[in-house]
Amino acid sequence: MVDSHVLVGSCAQIGARVHLSAGVTIGGVLEPAGARPVVVEDGAFVGAGSSLLEGVLVGAGAVIGAGVVLTGTSRLYDLVRGRVLGGTPGTPLVVPAGAVVVPGTRSLAGDFAREHGLGVSVAMLVKDRDAGTDARVALEDALR
């Protein structure tokens, strides 16, 4: 299901039963040679205003909350398992299957940043998909 004002770049790969909400941007890759496309596997839900760019792989059934921005080299803070997932120029950032990812913030280090209370936007894996998550995205099944 594709909502209004969605941009999907060339070479992006979108699976079956994926919901792309309003204003989603999915990056594609034509060049340089060897660059990775964005892949969104079956059954995923991508919330309004989210951007998936530069080689992100979103696992099957994952839920990307509204406003999340991920690139192939972003860090994804997994609060469930206490780890940081990240991509490199050689390997994509992989959002695990069934993950629920929302936008968050992280404080910046350094005296200047602390003095001014500065932080940076990050993506946080807050839980694995469950019956409550399924209920929140159930409208899609009704519309199909």
mmCIF file of N, CA and C in Angstrom:
data_model
loop_
_atom_site.group_PDB
_atom_site.id
_atom_site.type_symbol
_atom_site.label_atom_id
_atom_site.label_comp_id
_atom_site.label_asym_id
_atom_site.label_seq_id
_atom_site.Cartn_x
_atom_site.Cartn_y
_atom_site.Cartn_z
ATOM 1 N N MET A 1 0.848 -1.162 0.000
ATOM 2 C CA MET A 1 0.000 0.000 0.000
ATOM 3 C C MET A 1 0.897 1.229 0.000
ATOM 4 N N VAL A 2 0.631 2.143 -0.904
ATOM 5 C CA VAL A 2 1.430 3.350 -1.024
ATOM 6 C C VAL A 2 0.519 4.541 -0.810
ATOM 7 N N ASP A 3 0.823 5.354 0.186
ATOM 8 C CA ASP A 3 0.036 6.538 0.516
ATOM 9 C C ASP A 3 0.487 7.710 -0.358
ATOM 10 N N SER A 4 -0.016 8.888 -0.066
ATOM 11 C CA SER A 4 0.279 10.067 -0.879
ATOM 12 C C SER A 4 1.698 10.592 -0.663
ATOM 13 N N HIS A 5 2.239 11.208 -1.688
ATOM 14 C CA HIS A 5 3.542 11.885 -1.667
ATOM 15 C C HIS A 5 4.693 10.973 -1.257
ATOM 16 N N VAL A 6 4.649 9.741 -1.674
ATOM 17 C CA VAL A 6 5.727 8.788 -1.406
ATOM 18 C C VAL A 6 6.711 8.838 -2.572
ATOM 19 N N LEU A 7 8.006 8.868 -2.251
ATOM 20 C CA LEU A 7 9.046 8.853 -3.275
ATOM 21 C C LEU A 7 9.845 7.562 -3.131
ATOM 22 N N VAL A 8 9.895 6.792 -4.212
ATOM 23 C CA VAL A 8 10.672 5.549 -4.208
ATOM 24 C C VAL A 8 11.678 5.652 -5.343
ATOM 25 N N GLY A 9 12.950 5.605 -4.990
ATOM 26 C CA GLY A 9 14.007 5.744 -5.975
ATOM 27 C C GLY A 9 14.160 4.510 -6.840
ATOM 28 N N SER A 10 14.821 4.723 -7.964
ATOM 29 C CA SER A 10 15.083 3.616 -8.872
ATOM 30 C C SER A 10 15.969 2.589 -8.165
ATOM 31 N N CYS A 11 15.752 1.361 -8.456
ATOM 32 C CA CYS A 11 16.505 0.220 -7.902
ATOM 33 C C CYS A 11 16.146 -0.122 -6.456
ATOM 34 N N ALA A 12 15.261 0.631 -5.804
ATOM 35 C CA ALA A 12 14.807 0.239 -4.470
ATOM 36 C C ALA A 12 14.010 -1.058 -4.620
ATOM 37 N N GLN A 13 14.017 -1.873 -3.583
ATOM 38 C CA GLN A 13 13.293 -3.133 -3.617
ATOM 39 C C GLN A 13 12.274 -3.145 -2.487
ATOM 40 N N ILE A 14 11.001 -3.209 -2.851
ATOM 41 C CA ILE A 14 9.907 -3.159 -1.878
ATOM 42 C C ILE A 14 9.166 -4.493 -1.954
ATOM 43 N N GLY A 15 9.047 -5.169 -0.813
ATOM 44 C CA GLY A 15 8.415 -6.478 -0.761
ATOM 45 C C GLY A 15 6.899 -6.424 -0.842
ATOM 46 N N ALA A 16 6.286 -7.584 -0.712
ATOM 47 C CA ALA A 16 4.833 -7.733 -0.738
ATOM 48 C C ALA A 16 4.243 -7.282 0.595
ATOM 49 N N ARG A 17 3.024 -6.751 0.548
ATOM 50 C CA ARG A 17 2.255 -6.341 1.728
ATOM 51 C C ARG A 17 2.989 -5.294 2.573
ATOM 52 N N VAL A 18 3.777 -4.439 1.933
ATOM 53 C CA VAL A 18 4.463 -3.347 2.620
ATOM 54 C C VAL A 18 3.564 -2.128 2.578
ATOM 55 N N HIS A 19 3.507 -1.393 3.679
ATOM 56 C CA HIS A 19 2.753 -0.140 3.737
ATOM 57 C C HIS A 19 3.751 1.002 3.805
ATOM 58 N N LEU A 20 3.694 1.888 2.820
ATOM 59 C CA LEU A 20 4.498 3.111 2.816
ATOM 60 C C LEU A 20 3.549 4.263 3.089
ATOM 61 N N SER A 21 3.628 4.848 4.279
ATOM 62 C CA SER A 21 2.725 5.921 4.690
ATOM 63 C C SER A 21 3.060 7.234 3.990
ATOM 64 N N ALA A 22 2.231 8.236 4.207
ATOM 65 C CA ALA A 22 2.375 9.535 3.536
ATOM 66 C C ALA A 22 3.756 10.141 3.751
ATOM 67 N N GLY A 23 4.314 10.656 2.667
ATOM 68 C CA GLY A 23 5.559 11.402 2.749
ATOM 69 C C GLY A 23 6.810 10.575 2.956
ATOM 70 N N VAL A 24 6.754 9.269 2.773
ATOM 71 C CA VAL A 24 7.934 8.416 2.936
ATOM 72 C C VAL A 24 8.875 8.622 1.754
ATOM 73 N N THR A 25 10.171 8.601 2.041
ATOM 74 C CA THR A 25 11.194 8.658 1.003
ATOM 75 C C THR A 25 12.037 7.392 1.088
ATOM 76 N N ILE A 26 12.098 6.678 -0.024
ATOM 77 C CA ILE A 26 12.916 5.472 -0.119
ATOM 78 C C ILE A 26 13.984 5.757 -1.168
ATOM 79 N N GLY A 27 15.235 5.709 -0.766
ATOM 80 C CA GLY A 27 16.319 5.982 -1.703
ATOM 81 C C GLY A 27 16.542 4.831 -2.655
ATOM 82 N N GLY A 28 17.007 5.161 -3.822
ATOM 83 C CA GLY A 28 17.371 4.163 -4.814
ATOM 84 C C GLY A 28 18.805 4.408 -5.236
ATOM 85 N N VAL A 29 19.341 3.510 -6.010
ATOM 86 C CA VAL A 29 20.745 3.616 -6.402
ATOM 87 C C VAL A 29 20.890 3.312 -7.884
ATOM 88 N N LEU A 30 21.434 4.224 -8.619
ATOM 89 C CA LEU A 30 21.860 3.946 -9.989
ATOM 90 C C LEU A 30 23.381 3.941 -10.069
ATOM 91 N N GLU A 31 23.994 4.786 -9.294
ATOM 92 C CA GLU A 31 25.455 4.861 -9.266
ATOM 93 C C GLU A 31 25.875 5.395 -7.921
ATOM 94 N N PRO A 32 27.071 5.238 -7.461
ATOM 95 C CA PRO A 32 28.159 4.595 -8.186
ATOM 96 C C PRO A 32 27.986 3.088 -8.211
ATOM 97 N N ALA A 33 28.716 2.468 -9.105
ATOM 98 C CA ALA A 33 28.665 1.002 -9.218
ATOM 99 C C ALA A 33 29.025 0.389 -7.873
ATOM 100 N N GLY A 34 28.283 -0.627 -7.471
ATOM 101 C CA GLY A 34 28.540 -1.291 -6.199
ATOM 102 C C GLY A 34 27.756 -0.716 -5.041
ATOM 103 N N ALA A 35 27.103 0.422 -5.232
ATOM 104 C CA ALA A 35 26.284 0.995 -4.161
ATOM 105 C C ALA A 35 25.063 0.099 -3.951
ATOM 106 N N ARG A 36 24.544 0.102 -2.743
ATOM 107 C CA ARG A 36 23.436 -0.797 -2.399
ATOM 108 C C ARG A 36 22.085 -0.075 -2.479
ATOM 109 N N PRO A 37 21.056 -0.777 -2.932
ATOM 110 C CA PRO A 37 19.714 -0.191 -2.896
ATOM 111 C C PRO A 37 19.125 -0.290 -1.490
ATOM 112 N N VAL A 38 18.049 0.415 -1.268
ATOM 113 C CA VAL A 38 17.263 0.226 -0.055
ATOM 114 C C VAL A 38 16.347 -0.968 -0.313
ATOM 115 N N VAL A 39 16.263 -1.863 0.674
ATOM 116 C CA VAL A 39 15.409 -3.042 0.563
ATOM 117 C C VAL A 39 14.449 -3.032 1.748
ATOM 118 N N VAL A 40 13.159 -3.141 1.451
ATOM 119 C CA VAL A 40 12.128 -3.245 2.489
ATOM 120 C C VAL A 40 11.438 -4.583 2.261
ATOM 121 N N GLU A 41 11.641 -5.506 3.202
ATOM 122 C CA GLU A 41 11.127 -6.859 3.022
ATOM 123 C C GLU A 41 9.627 -6.952 3.311
ATOM 124 N N ASP A 42 9.048 -8.095 2.962
ATOM 125 C CA ASP A 42 7.607 -8.342 3.056
ATOM 126 C C ASP A 42 7.022 -7.973 4.413
ATOM 127 N N GLY A 43 5.819 -7.392 4.363
ATOM 128 C CA GLY A 43 5.040 -7.147 5.567
ATOM 129 C C GLY A 43 5.515 -6.005 6.437
ATOM 130 N N ALA A 44 6.468 -5.225 5.984
ATOM 131 C CA ALA A 44 6.957 -4.104 6.788
ATOM 132 C C ALA A 44 5.989 -2.926 6.712
ATOM 133 N N PHE A 45 6.074 -2.060 7.692
ATOM 134 C CA PHE A 45 5.265 -0.838 7.760
ATOM 135 C C PHE A 45 6.233 0.328 7.941
ATOM 136 N N VAL A 46 6.159 1.318 7.062
ATOM 137 C CA VAL A 46 7.036 2.483 7.144
ATOM 138 C C VAL A 46 6.164 3.701 7.396
ATOM 139 N N GLY A 47 6.330 4.326 8.574
ATOM 140 C CA GLY A 47 5.488 5.426 9.014
ATOM 141 C C GLY A 47 5.721 6.729 8.275
ATOM 142 N N ALA A 48 4.744 7.604 8.384
ATOM 143 C CA ALA A 48 4.732 8.878 7.670
ATOM 144 C C ALA A 48 6.005 9.684 7.898
ATOM 145 N N GLY A 49 6.491 10.263 6.812
ATOM 146 C CA GLY A 49 7.637 11.155 6.887
ATOM 147 C C GLY A 49 8.970 10.484 7.138
ATOM 148 N N SER A 50 9.022 9.173 7.101
ATOM 149 C CA SER A 50 10.282 8.470 7.316
ATOM 150 C C SER A 50 11.115 8.485 6.046
ATOM 151 N N SER A 51 12.437 8.371 6.222
ATOM 152 C CA SER A 51 13.355 8.288 5.096
ATOM 153 C C SER A 51 14.285 7.102 5.290
ATOM 154 N N LEU A 52 14.367 6.274 4.277
ATOM 155 C CA LEU A 52 15.268 5.121 4.266
ATOM 156 C C LEU A 52 16.191 5.319 3.075
ATOM 157 N N LEU A 53 17.485 5.503 3.341
ATOM 158 C CA LEU A 53 18.407 5.955 2.304
ATOM 159 C C LEU A 53 19.704 5.166 2.319
ATOM 160 N N GLU A 54 20.387 5.127 1.189
ATOM 161 C CA GLU A 54 21.775 4.682 1.091
ATOM 162 C C GLU A 54 22.037 3.249 1.547
ATOM 163 N N GLY A 55 21.177 2.323 1.209
ATOM 164 C CA GLY A 55 21.481 0.923 1.467
ATOM 165 C C GLY A 55 20.965 0.339 2.760
ATOM 166 N N VAL A 56 19.860 0.830 3.281
ATOM 167 C CA VAL A 56 19.239 0.247 4.474
ATOM 168 C C VAL A 56 18.480 -1.015 4.070
ATOM 169 N N LEU A 57 18.529 -2.033 4.909
ATOM 170 C CA LEU A 57 17.746 -3.249 4.725
ATOM 171 C C LEU A 57 16.765 -3.353 5.886
ATOM 172 N N VAL A 58 15.468 -3.264 5.597
ATOM 173 C CA VAL A 58 14.425 -3.361 6.618
ATOM 174 C C VAL A 58 13.868 -4.778 6.566
ATOM 175 N N GLY A 59 14.015 -5.522 7.664
ATOM 176 C CA GLY A 59 13.590 -6.912 7.723
ATOM 177 C C GLY A 59 12.080 -7.094 7.651
ATOM 178 N N ALA A 60 11.669 -8.295 7.336
ATOM 179 C CA ALA A 60 10.261 -8.640 7.189
ATOM 180 C C ALA A 60 9.480 -8.309 8.455
ATOM 181 N N GLY A 61 8.325 -7.669 8.265
ATOM 182 C CA GLY A 61 7.437 -7.373 9.380
ATOM 183 C C GLY A 61 7.893 -6.254 10.296
ATOM 184 N N ALA A 62 8.999 -5.608 9.996
ATOM 185 C CA ALA A 62 9.473 -4.515 10.847
ATOM 186 C C ALA A 62 8.533 -3.315 10.728
ATOM 187 N N VAL A 63 8.491 -2.524 11.782
ATOM 188 C CA VAL A 63 7.694 -1.303 11.802
ATOM 189 C C VAL A 63 8.653 -0.135 12.016
ATOM 190 N N ILE A 64 8.675 0.773 11.054
ATOM 191 C CA ILE A 64 9.474 1.983 11.150
ATOM 192 C C ILE A 64 8.504 3.106 11.500
ATOM 193 N N GLY A 65 8.645 3.676 12.678
ATOM 194 C CA GLY A 65 7.727 4.706 13.147
ATOM 195 C C GLY A 65 7.837 5.987 12.349
ATOM 196 N N ALA A 66 6.816 6.827 12.468
ATOM 197 C CA ALA A 66 6.785 8.099 11.757
ATOM 198 C C ALA A 66 8.010 8.937 12.092
ATOM 199 N N GLY A 67 8.614 9.498 11.049
ATOM 200 C CA GLY A 67 9.713 10.427 11.246
ATOM 201 C C GLY A 67 11.083 9.818 11.445
ATOM 202 N N VAL A 68 11.220 8.508 11.325
ATOM 203 C CA VAL A 68 12.533 7.868 11.478
ATOM 204 C C VAL A 68 13.349 8.100 10.209
ATOM 205 N N VAL A 69 14.608 8.455 10.384
ATOM 206 C CA VAL A 69 15.527 8.604 9.262
ATOM 207 C C VAL A 69 16.675 7.614 9.454
ATOM 208 N N LEU A 70 16.867 6.742 8.460
ATOM 209 C CA LEU A 70 17.948 5.762 8.502
ATOM 210 C C LEU A 70 18.728 5.803 7.194
ATOM 211 N N THR A 71 20.038 5.752 7.311
ATOM 212 C CA THR A 71 20.904 5.605 6.147
ATOM 213 C C THR A 71 21.673 4.297 6.306
ATOM 214 N N GLY A 72 22.376 3.925 5.272
ATOM 215 C CA GLY A 72 23.140 2.682 5.313
ATOM 216 C C GLY A 72 24.211 2.647 6.380
ATOM 217 N N THR A 73 24.647 3.812 6.849
ATOM 218 C CA THR A 73 25.679 3.860 7.887
ATOM 219 C C THR A 73 25.170 4.457 9.198
ATOM 220 N N SER A 74 23.864 4.547 9.345
ATOM 221 C CA SER A 74 23.288 5.028 10.609
ATOM 222 C C SER A 74 23.565 4.046 11.734
ATOM 223 N N ARG A 75 23.376 4.518 12.950
ATOM 224 C CA ARG A 75 23.372 3.633 14.118
ATOM 225 C C ARG A 75 21.933 3.464 14.571
ATOM 226 N N LEU A 76 21.597 2.236 14.919
ATOM 227 C CA LEU A 76 20.272 1.912 15.436
ATOM 228 C C LEU A 76 20.475 1.397 16.851
ATOM 229 N N TYR A 77 19.921 2.115 17.824
ATOM 230 C CA TYR A 77 20.101 1.772 19.235
ATOM 231 C C TYR A 77 19.016 0.778 19.644
ATOM 232 N N ASP A 78 19.423 -0.457 19.905
ATOM 233 C CA ASP A 78 18.511 -1.543 20.244
ATOM 234 C C ASP A 78 18.349 -1.584 21.761
ATOM 235 N N LEU A 79 17.257 -1.010 22.239
ATOM 236 C CA LEU A 79 16.993 -0.955 23.681
ATOM 237 C C LEU A 79 16.566 -2.310 24.235
ATOM 238 N N VAL A 80 16.100 -3.204 23.380
ATOM 239 C CA VAL A 80 15.644 -4.526 23.813
ATOM 240 C C VAL A 80 16.836 -5.417 24.163
ATOM 241 N N ARG A 81 17.854 -5.397 23.328
ATOM 242 C CA ARG A 81 18.997 -6.294 23.492
ATOM 243 C C ARG A 81 20.265 -5.589 23.975
ATOM 244 N N GLY A 82 20.184 -4.268 24.184
ATOM 245 C CA GLY A 82 21.325 -3.522 24.691
ATOM 246 C C GLY A 82 22.522 -3.515 23.756
ATOM 247 N N ARG A 83 22.272 -3.218 22.501
ATOM 248 C CA ARG A 83 23.350 -3.198 21.516
ATOM 249 C C ARG A 83 23.137 -2.050 20.537
ATOM 250 N N VAL A 84 24.166 -1.738 19.804
ATOM 251 C CA VAL A 84 24.086 -0.718 18.763
ATOM 252 C C VAL A 84 24.333 -1.404 17.427
ATOM 253 N N LEU A 85 23.355 -1.287 16.539
ATOM 254 C CA LEU A 85 23.484 -1.849 15.199
ATOM 255 C C LEU A 85 23.937 -0.741 14.264
ATOM 256 N N GLY A 86 24.822 -1.068 13.357
ATOM 257 C CA GLY A 86 25.282 -0.056 12.431
ATOM 258 C C GLY A 86 25.695 -0.658 11.117
ATOM 259 N N GLY A 87 25.612 0.154 10.094
ATOM 260 C CA GLY A 87 26.096 -0.240 8.793
ATOM 261 C C GLY A 87 27.471 0.354 8.561
ATOM 262 N N THR A 88 28.127 -0.136 7.566
ATOM 263 C CA THR A 88 29.430 0.378 7.150
ATOM 264 C C THR A 88 29.369 0.583 5.640
ATOM 265 N N PRO A 89 30.385 1.195 5.076
ATOM 266 C CA PRO A 89 30.379 1.309 3.611
ATOM 267 C C PRO A 89 30.310 -0.053 2.912
ATOM 268 N N GLY A 90 30.748 -1.122 3.575
ATOM 269 C CA GLY A 90 30.729 -2.450 2.969
ATOM 270 C C GLY A 90 29.515 -3.297 3.289
ATOM 271 N N THR A 91 28.804 -2.984 4.372
ATOM 272 C CA THR A 91 27.626 -3.764 4.766
ATOM 273 C C THR A 91 26.497 -2.812 5.144
ATOM 274 N N PRO A 92 25.262 -3.156 4.802
ATOM 275 C CA PRO A 92 24.154 -2.246 5.082
ATOM 276 C C PRO A 92 23.753 -2.255 6.555
ATOM 277 N N LEU A 93 23.065 -1.205 6.964
ATOM 278 C CA LEU A 93 22.379 -1.229 8.251
ATOM 279 C C LEU A 93 21.189 -2.165 8.080
ATOM 280 N N VAL A 94 21.070 -3.154 8.956
ATOM 281 C CA VAL A 94 19.967 -4.111 8.888
ATOM 282 C C VAL A 94 19.042 -3.873 10.075
ATOM 283 N N VAL A 95 17.796 -3.517 9.776
ATOM 284 C CA VAL A 95 16.758 -3.440 10.794
ATOM 285 C C VAL A 95 16.205 -4.855 10.928
ATOM 286 N N PRO A 96 16.318 -5.476 12.114
ATOM 287 C CA PRO A 96 15.896 -6.875 12.252
ATOM 288 C C PRO A 96 14.419 -7.083 11.922
ATOM 289 N N ALA A 97 14.105 -8.258 11.433
ATOM 290 C CA ALA A 97 12.717 -8.626 11.159
ATOM 291 C C ALA A 97 11.898 -8.451 12.432
ATOM 292 N N GLY A 98 10.713 -7.856 12.289
ATOM 293 C CA GLY A 98 9.807 -7.694 13.418
ATOM 294 C C GLY A 98 10.175 -6.605 14.400
ATOM 295 N N ALA A 99 11.210 -5.836 14.127
ATOM 296 C CA ALA A 99 11.612 -4.755 15.030
ATOM 297 C C ALA A 99 10.628 -3.591 14.942
ATOM 298 N N VAL A 100 10.471 -2.872 16.047
ATOM 299 C CA VAL A 100 9.690 -1.638 16.071
ATOM 300 C C VAL A 100 10.673 -0.511 16.369
ATOM 301 N N VAL A 101 10.826 0.398 15.402
ATOM 302 C CA VAL A 101 11.827 1.456 15.474
ATOM 303 C C VAL A 101 11.127 2.813 15.515
ATOM 304 N N VAL A 102 11.523 3.652 16.464
ATOM 305 C CA VAL A 102 10.949 4.994 16.602
ATOM 306 C C VAL A 102 12.078 6.022 16.662
ATOM 307 N N PRO A 103 11.742 7.300 16.411
ATOM 308 C CA PRO A 103 12.773 8.332 16.533
ATOM 309 C C PRO A 103 13.055 8.649 17.995
ATOM 310 N N GLY A 104 14.289 9.024 18.269
ATOM 311 C CA GLY A 104 14.678 9.422 19.619
ATOM 312 C C GLY A 104 15.826 10.407 19.541
ATOM 313 N N THR A 105 16.443 10.681 20.674
ATOM 314 C CA THR A 105 17.592 11.584 20.717
ATOM 315 C C THR A 105 18.676 10.997 21.606
ATOM 316 N N ARG A 106 19.884 11.460 21.365
ATOM 317 C CA ARG A 106 21.038 11.068 22.166
ATOM 318 C C ARG A 106 21.816 12.334 22.476
ATOM 319 N N SER A 107 22.209 12.512 23.727
ATOM 320 C CA SER A 107 23.007 13.666 24.119
ATOM 321 C C SER A 107 24.358 13.620 23.434
ATOM 322 N N LEU A 108 24.863 14.786 23.087
ATOM 323 C CA LEU A 108 26.184 14.869 22.476
ATOM 324 C C LEU A 108 27.249 15.098 23.544
ATOM 325 N N ALA A 109 28.418 14.538 23.300
ATOM 326 C CA ALA A 109 29.541 14.679 24.227
ATOM 327 C C ALA A 109 30.259 15.999 23.983
ATOM 328 N N GLY A 110 31.050 16.387 24.928
ATOM 329 C CA GLY A 110 31.852 17.599 24.795
ATOM 330 C C GLY A 110 31.287 18.744 25.615
ATOM 331 N N ASP A 111 32.169 19.603 26.062
ATOM 332 C CA ASP A 111 31.760 20.722 26.915
ATOM 333 C C ASP A 111 30.744 21.627 26.236
ATOM 334 N N PHE A 112 30.997 21.999 24.993
ATOM 335 C CA PHE A 112 30.097 22.911 24.281
ATOM 336 C C PHE A 112 28.703 22.295 24.164
ATOM 337 N N ALA A 113 28.645 21.027 23.778
ATOM 338 C CA ALA A 113 27.361 20.349 23.621
ATOM 339 C C ALA A 113 26.628 20.263 24.958
ATOM 340 N N ARG A 114 27.340 19.902 26.017
ATOM 341 C CA ARG A 114 26.701 19.824 27.344
ATOM 342 C C ARG A 114 26.236 21.202 27.802
ATOM 343 N N GLU A 115 27.054 22.211 27.599
ATOM 344 C CA GLU A 115 26.713 23.579 28.016
ATOM 345 C C GLU A 115 25.424 24.059 27.352
ATOM 346 N N HIS A 116 25.217 23.636 26.104
ATOM 347 C CA HIS A 116 24.043 24.098 25.361
ATOM 348 C C HIS A 116 22.930 23.050 25.289
ATOM 349 N N GLY A 117 23.107 21.939 25.985
ATOM 350 C CA GLY A 117 22.079 20.904 26.016
ATOM 351 C C GLY A 117 21.787 20.297 24.647
ATOM 352 N N LEU A 118 22.836 20.121 23.832
ATOM 353 C CA LEU A 118 22.632 19.644 22.471
ATOM 354 C C LEU A 118 22.522 18.127 22.409
ATOM 355 N N GLY A 119 21.725 17.689 21.478
ATOM 356 C CA GLY A 119 21.560 16.270 21.216
ATOM 357 C C GLY A 119 21.445 16.052 19.727
ATOM 358 N N VAL A 120 21.384 14.816 19.338
ATOM 359 C CA VAL A 120 21.260 14.448 17.930
ATOM 360 C C VAL A 120 20.127 13.434 17.796
ATOM 361 N N SER A 121 19.445 13.495 16.656
ATOM 362 C CA SER A 121 18.370 12.535 16.392
ATOM 363 C C SER A 121 18.958 11.157 16.137
ATOM 364 N N VAL A 122 18.319 10.140 16.680
ATOM 365 C CA VAL A 122 18.730 8.759 16.464
ATOM 366 C C VAL A 122 17.487 7.902 16.265
ATOM 367 N N ALA A 123 17.710 6.693 15.795
ATOM 368 C CA ALA A 123 16.637 5.707 15.691
ATOM 369 C C ALA A 123 16.813 4.701 16.821
ATOM 370 N N MET A 124 15.702 4.336 17.442
ATOM 371 C CA MET A 124 15.742 3.402 18.576
ATOM 372 C C MET A 124 14.820 2.220 18.301
ATOM 373 N N LEU A 125 15.344 1.020 18.471
ATOM 374 C CA LEU A 125 14.544 -0.190 18.411
ATOM 375 C C LEU A 125 13.979 -0.374 19.819
ATOM 376 N N VAL A 126 12.672 -0.152 19.984
ATOM 377 C CA VAL A 126 12.084 -0.130 21.322
ATOM 378 C C VAL A 126 11.398 -1.432 21.727
ATOM 379 N N LYS A 127 11.050 -2.261 20.740
ATOM 380 C CA LYS A 127 10.437 -3.551 21.065
ATOM 381 C C LYS A 127 10.361 -4.382 19.803
ATOM 382 N N ASP A 128 9.988 -5.623 19.979
ATOM 383 C CA ASP A 128 9.714 -6.490 18.844
ATOM 384 C C ASP A 128 8.212 -6.454 18.583
ATOM 385 N N ARG A 129 7.842 -6.615 17.346
ATOM 386 C CA ARG A 129 6.439 -6.556 16.961
ATOM 387 C C ARG A 129 5.637 -7.582 17.756
ATOM 388 N N ASP A 130 4.459 -7.158 18.239
ATOM 389 C CA ASP A 130 3.586 -8.027 19.024
ATOM 390 C C ASP A 130 2.137 -7.762 18.639
ATOM 391 N N ALA A 131 1.195 -8.343 19.374
ATOM 392 C CA ALA A 131 -0.226 -8.178 19.059
ATOM 393 C C ALA A 131 -0.651 -6.710 19.143
ATOM 394 N N GLY A 132 -0.097 -5.957 20.075
ATOM 395 C CA GLY A 132 -0.420 -4.534 20.182
ATOM 396 C C GLY A 132 0.037 -3.751 18.966
ATOM 397 N N THR A 133 1.215 -4.082 18.481
ATOM 398 C CA THR A 133 1.718 -3.433 17.268
ATOM 399 C C THR A 133 0.838 -3.789 16.087
ATOM 400 N N ASP A 134 0.484 -5.062 15.982
ATOM 401 C CA ASP A 134 -0.366 -5.495 14.884
ATOM 402 C C ASP A 134 -1.700 -4.761 14.901
ATOM 403 N N ALA A 135 -2.263 -4.520 16.084
ATOM 404 C CA ALA A 135 -3.537 -3.805 16.189
ATOM 405 C C ALA A 135 -3.410 -2.368 15.689
ATOM 406 N N ARG A 136 -2.265 -1.750 15.934
ATOM 407 C CA ARG A 136 -2.069 -0.361 15.500
ATOM 408 C C ARG A 136 -1.941 -0.232 13.996
ATOM 409 N N VAL A 137 -1.493 -1.278 13.325
ATOM 410 C CA VAL A 137 -1.359 -1.223 11.872
ATOM 411 C C VAL A 137 -2.458 -2.040 11.178
ATOM 412 N N ALA A 138 -3.511 -2.406 11.891
ATOM 413 C CA ALA A 138 -4.586 -3.251 11.371
ATOM 414 C C ALA A 138 -5.407 -2.579 10.291
ATOM 415 N N LEU A 139 -5.439 -1.266 10.237
ATOM 416 C CA LEU A 139 -6.223 -0.564 9.217
ATOM 417 C C LEU A 139 -5.817 -1.008 7.829
ATOM 418 N N GLU A 140 -4.564 -1.305 7.667
ATOM 419 C CA GLU A 140 -4.083 -1.741 6.351
ATOM 420 C C GLU A 140 -4.822 -2.991 5.888
ATOM 421 N N ASP A 141 -4.999 -3.969 6.751
ATOM 422 C CA ASP A 141 -5.716 -5.185 6.371
ATOM 423 C C ASP A 141 -7.153 -4.877 5.995
ATOM 424 N N ALA A 142 -7.791 -3.959 6.717
ATOM 425 C CA ALA A 142 -9.171 -3.585 6.409
ATOM 426 C C ALA A 142 -9.272 -2.929 5.032
ATOM 427 N N LEU A 143 -8.268 -2.114 4.684
ATOM 428 C CA LEU A 143 -8.294 -1.438 3.402
ATOM 429 C C LEU A 143 -7.986 -2.368 2.234
ATOM 430 N N ARG A 144 -7.305 -3.456 2.516
ATOM 431 C CA ARG A 144 -6.989 -4.401 1.439
ATOM 432 C C ARG A 144 -8.211 -5.221 1.122
#
